[in-house]
Amino acid sequence: MEYPAGNPNPTYSFHLDENFDPFGLEQLSDYLLPGDGFGLDDTTMETMAASSWSERAHQDANASGISHATECKRRENELRKKKVQRGSRVAFRTKSELEVMDDGYKWRKYGKKSVKNSPNPRNYYRCSVVGCPVKKRVERDRDDFSYVITTYEGVHNHNHNNETTASFSSSSNLCYYYADRASNCSNSSSSS
DNA sequence: CGTTTTTGACCGGCGC
DNA sequence: GCGCCGGTCAAAAACG
């Protein structure tokens, strides 16, 4: 699929320029939640972050019928392993009707899976540049379908191509990234 | 005709 | 072990 010129999603506010480059936020990604920790509002997220996802773990433990302690342990192991194996990881939650947003890179889809406890499928993409290790996942928020969760993994070993980044016009928007501290990167840009 | 999407198969980890 | 679950592969189809 070829992106239309400019940003296909007018409410998508993140830029790859000096202001906001998610790929430069490696230090934050150390605190990211494991995969199924998504789908929270910011209040819950803050609570969760403060308690090491204890709250969410509790919910999931109840849902799957295992003990809270076991679920917490599982999550800890998951996070630790992924930190070692995968390095940096950053997730965004964006209000959008479109799921695929132009972030300045070209992506090739390589998988699609339905995930447990969510009616929405998860899509897997890899950076089209050969040898580049970066992957991303895109899925709708299980709790609020008007939001899209995009998770980036890894760091590009090349520059983003300028053609697709050329013109960005974005209005103000909510865009949370999942880190130890909930950040509202609401951003209004008047550039065209 | 080269590249990307689609989609079921496959696989490895983990809980039981 | 077995089955579930999330992630990836790969062949064929679709695309432009």
Short mmCIF file of C-alpha atoms (C1' of nucleotides) in Angstrom, two decimals:
data_model
loop_
_atom_site.label_atom_id
_atom_site.label_comp_id
_atom_site.label_asym_id
_atom_site.label_seq_id
_atom_site.Cartn_x
_atom_site.Cartn_y
_atom_site.Cartn_z
CA MET A 1 0.00 0.00 0.00
CA GLU A 2 1.22 3.44 -0.84
CA TYR A 3 0.57 6.31 1.48
CA PRO A 4 -1.19 9.35 0.14
CA ALA A 5 0.83 12.53 0.09
CA GLY A 6 1.18 14.07 3.49
CA ASN A 7 -0.23 12.67 6.63
CA PRO A 8 -3.30 10.56 6.04
CA ASN A 9 -4.35 11.05 9.60
CA PRO A 10 -4.96 14.70 10.42
CA THR A 11 -5.20 14.04 14.12
CA TYR A 12 -1.97 12.19 14.36
CA SER A 13 0.45 14.47 16.00
CA PHE A 14 3.75 12.86 16.36
CA HIS A 15 6.63 14.13 14.36
CA LEU A 16 9.85 12.59 13.36
CA ASP A 17 11.60 15.88 13.52
CA GLU A 18 13.52 17.43 16.35
CA ASN A 19 10.41 18.03 18.42
CA PHE A 20 9.22 14.58 18.94
CA ASP A 21 11.08 11.55 17.77
CA PRO A 22 9.79 8.38 19.39
CA PHE A 23 12.82 6.51 18.23
CA GLY A 24 14.98 8.72 20.35
CA LEU A 25 13.11 7.87 23.52
CA GLU A 26 14.99 4.73 24.31
CA GLN A 27 15.39 5.59 27.92
CA LEU A 28 11.65 5.69 28.37
CA SER A 29 11.14 2.36 26.74
CA ASP A 30 12.94 0.67 29.58
CA TYR A 31 9.80 1.17 31.58
CA LEU A 32 7.26 0.10 29.06
CA LEU A 33 4.57 -2.31 29.97
CA PRO A 34 4.38 -5.78 28.55
CA GLY A 35 2.15 -6.32 25.59
CA ASP A 36 -1.16 -6.86 27.26
CA GLY A 37 -0.86 -3.87 29.50
CA PHE A 38 -2.50 -1.68 26.91
CA GLY A 39 -5.96 -0.35 26.75
CA LEU A 40 -6.07 1.90 29.78
CA ASP A 41 -7.04 5.44 30.29
CA ASP A 42 -4.34 7.71 31.59
CA THR A 43 -5.57 7.66 35.16
CA THR A 44 -5.49 3.93 35.36
CA MET A 45 -2.20 3.94 33.62
CA GLU A 46 -0.64 6.18 36.22
CA THR A 47 -1.94 4.00 38.98
CA MET A 48 -0.65 0.97 37.27
CA ALA A 49 2.72 2.41 36.60
CA ALA A 50 3.03 3.34 40.23
CA SER A 51 2.22 -0.15 41.35
CA SER A 52 4.17 -2.09 38.76
CA TRP A 53 1.07 -3.06 36.80
CA SER A 54 -0.27 -4.66 39.91
CA GLU A 55 -3.78 -3.51 39.25
CA ARG A 56 -3.93 -4.77 35.72
CA ALA A 57 -2.28 -7.96 36.77
CA HIS A 58 -5.02 -8.42 39.27
CA GLN A 59 -7.68 -8.06 36.63
CA ASP A 60 -5.97 -10.47 34.31
CA ALA A 61 -5.34 -12.92 37.08
CA ASN A 62 -9.03 -12.97 37.89
CA ALA A 63 -9.92 -13.27 34.25
CA SER A 64 -7.69 -16.23 33.64
CA GLY A 65 -8.17 -17.83 37.00
CA ILE A 66 -4.60 -17.76 38.24
CA SER A 67 -3.31 -16.14 41.36
CA HIS A 68 -2.32 -12.52 41.50
CA ALA A 69 1.20 -13.39 42.54
CA THR A 70 1.62 -15.75 39.63
CA GLU A 71 0.38 -13.16 37.21
CA CYS A 72 2.74 -10.53 38.59
CA LYS A 73 5.62 -12.91 38.34
CA ARG A 74 4.70 -13.77 34.81
CA ARG A 75 4.63 -10.11 33.88
CA GLU A 76 7.95 -9.42 35.48
CA ASN A 77 9.55 -12.27 33.63
CA GLU A 78 7.99 -11.14 30.42
CA LEU A 79 9.26 -7.63 30.75
CA ARG A 80 12.73 -8.65 31.80
CA LYS A 81 13.07 -11.06 28.94
CA LYS A 82 11.82 -8.61 26.40
CA LYS A 83 14.12 -5.91 27.63
CA VAL A 84 17.04 -8.20 27.06
CA GLN A 85 15.91 -9.67 23.80
CA ARG A 86 14.43 -6.71 22.10
CA GLY A 87 15.91 -3.56 23.40
CA SER A 88 13.91 -0.42 23.06
CA ARG A 89 10.19 -0.34 22.71
CA VAL A 90 7.78 2.53 22.61
CA ALA A 91 4.00 2.49 22.41
CA PHE A 92 1.58 5.22 21.46
CA ARG A 93 -2.09 5.48 21.97
CA THR A 94 -3.73 7.76 19.47
CA LYS A 95 -7.28 8.74 18.78
CA SER A 96 -7.78 7.91 15.16
CA GLU A 97 -10.16 6.34 12.74
CA LEU A 98 -7.32 5.21 10.56
CA GLU A 99 -5.09 2.46 11.83
CA VAL A 100 -2.13 2.94 9.56
CA MET A 101 -0.52 6.28 10.02
CA ASP A 102 2.32 7.85 8.16
CA ASP A 103 5.29 8.03 10.45
CA GLY A 104 7.84 8.67 7.75
CA TYR A 105 8.95 5.10 7.32
CA LYS A 106 7.82 2.46 4.93
CA TRP A 107 6.44 -0.71 6.46
CA ARG A 108 5.71 -4.18 5.23
CA LYS A 109 3.01 -6.15 6.92
CA TYR A 110 4.00 -9.65 7.94
CA GLY A 111 1.32 -10.89 10.25
CA LYS A 112 -2.06 -10.46 11.77
CA LYS A 113 -3.33 -12.10 14.91
CA SER A 114 -6.38 -11.96 17.01
CA VAL A 115 -5.50 -11.38 20.62
CA LYS A 116 -7.16 -12.77 23.67
CA ASN A 117 -9.65 -10.56 25.47
CA SER A 118 -9.82 -8.21 22.57
CA PRO A 119 -12.23 -8.20 19.67
CA ASN A 120 -9.68 -6.40 17.55
CA PRO A 121 -6.87 -8.02 15.61
CA ARG A 122 -3.23 -7.03 16.01
CA ASN A 123 -1.19 -6.25 12.92
CA TYR A 124 2.53 -6.76 12.62
CA TYR A 125 4.79 -4.65 10.44
CA ARG A 126 8.47 -4.64 9.65
CA CYS A 127 10.48 -1.75 8.28
CA SER A 128 10.82 -2.21 4.52
CA VAL A 129 14.46 -1.26 4.48
CA VAL A 130 16.50 -4.42 4.18
CA GLY A 131 18.57 -5.13 7.22
CA CYS A 132 16.63 -2.74 9.39
CA PRO A 133 15.45 -4.53 12.53
CA VAL A 134 12.57 -2.25 13.45
CA LYS A 135 9.10 -3.65 13.88
CA LYS A 136 5.79 -2.20 14.86
CA ARG A 137 2.44 -3.50 15.98
CA VAL A 138 -0.86 -1.79 15.43
CA GLU A 139 -4.10 -2.60 17.17
CA ARG A 140 -7.24 -0.92 18.35
CA ASP A 141 -7.61 -0.23 22.00
CA ARG A 142 -9.66 -3.03 23.42
CA ASP A 143 -11.45 -0.71 25.79
CA ASP A 144 -12.04 2.19 23.48
CA PHE A 145 -12.19 1.50 19.79
CA SER A 146 -11.63 5.10 18.89
CA TYR A 147 -8.01 4.74 19.93
CA VAL A 148 -5.22 3.02 18.08
CA ILE A 149 -2.21 1.61 19.85
CA THR A 150 1.01 1.57 17.91
CA THR A 151 4.06 -0.08 19.38
CA TYR A 152 7.50 0.47 17.93
CA GLU A 153 10.32 -1.87 18.66
CA GLY A 154 13.97 -1.26 17.97
CA VAL A 155 15.92 1.56 16.39
CA HIS A 156 16.23 2.24 12.69
CA ASN A 157 19.69 1.79 11.28
CA HIS A 158 19.04 4.29 8.50
CA ASN A 159 17.37 7.64 7.99
CA HIS A 160 13.69 7.92 7.42
CA ASN A 161 12.81 8.71 3.86
CA ASN A 162 11.92 12.28 3.27
CA GLU A 163 9.24 11.79 0.67
CA THR A 164 6.66 10.52 3.06
CA THR A 165 7.67 12.85 5.83
CA ALA A 166 7.69 15.92 3.69
CA SER A 167 4.45 17.54 4.65
CA PHE A 168 2.89 17.10 8.00
CA SER A 169 -0.05 19.09 9.07
CA SER A 170 -1.55 18.15 12.33
CA SER A 171 -4.08 19.60 14.62
CA SER A 172 -4.07 19.14 18.34
CA ASN A 173 -4.46 15.62 19.42
CA LEU A 174 -4.10 13.21 22.25
CA CYS A 175 -1.18 10.91 22.04
CA TYR A 176 -0.05 9.00 25.05
CA TYR A 177 3.03 6.96 25.19
CA TYR A 178 3.31 4.20 27.64
CA ALA A 179 6.13 4.71 30.01
CA ASP A 180 6.68 4.79 33.72
CA ARG A 181 5.19 8.21 33.75
CA ALA A 182 2.11 8.84 31.71
CA SER A 183 2.88 11.58 29.27
CA ASN A 184 0.44 13.59 27.36
CA CYS A 185 2.18 14.59 24.21
CA SER A 186 -0.72 16.60 22.98
CA ASN A 187 0.75 18.59 20.24
CA SER A 188 -0.52 21.31 18.02
CA SER A 189 1.42 22.18 14.99
CA SER A 190 0.46 24.82 12.56
CA SER A 191 2.99 23.86 9.99
CA SER A 192 1.76 22.86 6.59
"C1'" DC B 1 7.33 -8.07 -13.00
"C1'" DG B 2 8.93 -6.71 -8.47
"C1'" DT B 3 6.86 -5.67 -4.18
"C1'" DT B 4 3.32 -6.05 -0.66
"C1'" DT B 5 -0.75 -8.26 1.50
"C1'" DT B 6 -3.21 -12.09 2.97
"C1'" DT B 7 -3.78 -15.95 5.70
"C1'" DG B 8 -3.20 -20.46 7.61
"C1'" DA B 9 0.69 -23.07 9.19
"C1'" DC B 10 4.20 -23.30 12.23
"C1'" DC B 11 6.87 -22.64 16.41
"C1'" DG B 12 8.52 -21.69 21.04
"C1'" DG B 13 7.34 -20.38 25.73
"C1'" DC B 14 4.65 -20.98 29.59
"C1'" DG B 15 0.99 -22.58 32.75
"C1'" DC B 16 -1.29 -26.49 34.20
"C1'" DG C 1 3.38 -33.71 27.79
"C1'" DC C 2 -0.60 -30.93 26.13
"C1'" DG C 3 -2.90 -26.99 24.82
"C1'" DC C 4 -3.18 -22.13 24.68
"C1'" DC C 5 -1.28 -17.93 23.16
"C1'" DG C 6 1.44 -14.52 20.82
"C1'" DG C 7 4.70 -13.91 17.18
"C1'" DT C 8 6.59 -15.15 12.63
"C1'" DC C 9 6.98 -17.60 8.15
"C1'" DA C 10 5.94 -18.33 3.62
"C1'" DA C 11 3.19 -19.36 -0.47
"C1'" DA C 12 -0.06 -17.59 -3.15
"C1'" DA C 13 -2.73 -13.78 -4.40
"C1'" DA C 14 -3.13 -8.98 -5.18
"C1'" DC C 15 -1.31 -4.76 -6.45
"C1'" DG C 16 0.53 -0.96 -9.32
#
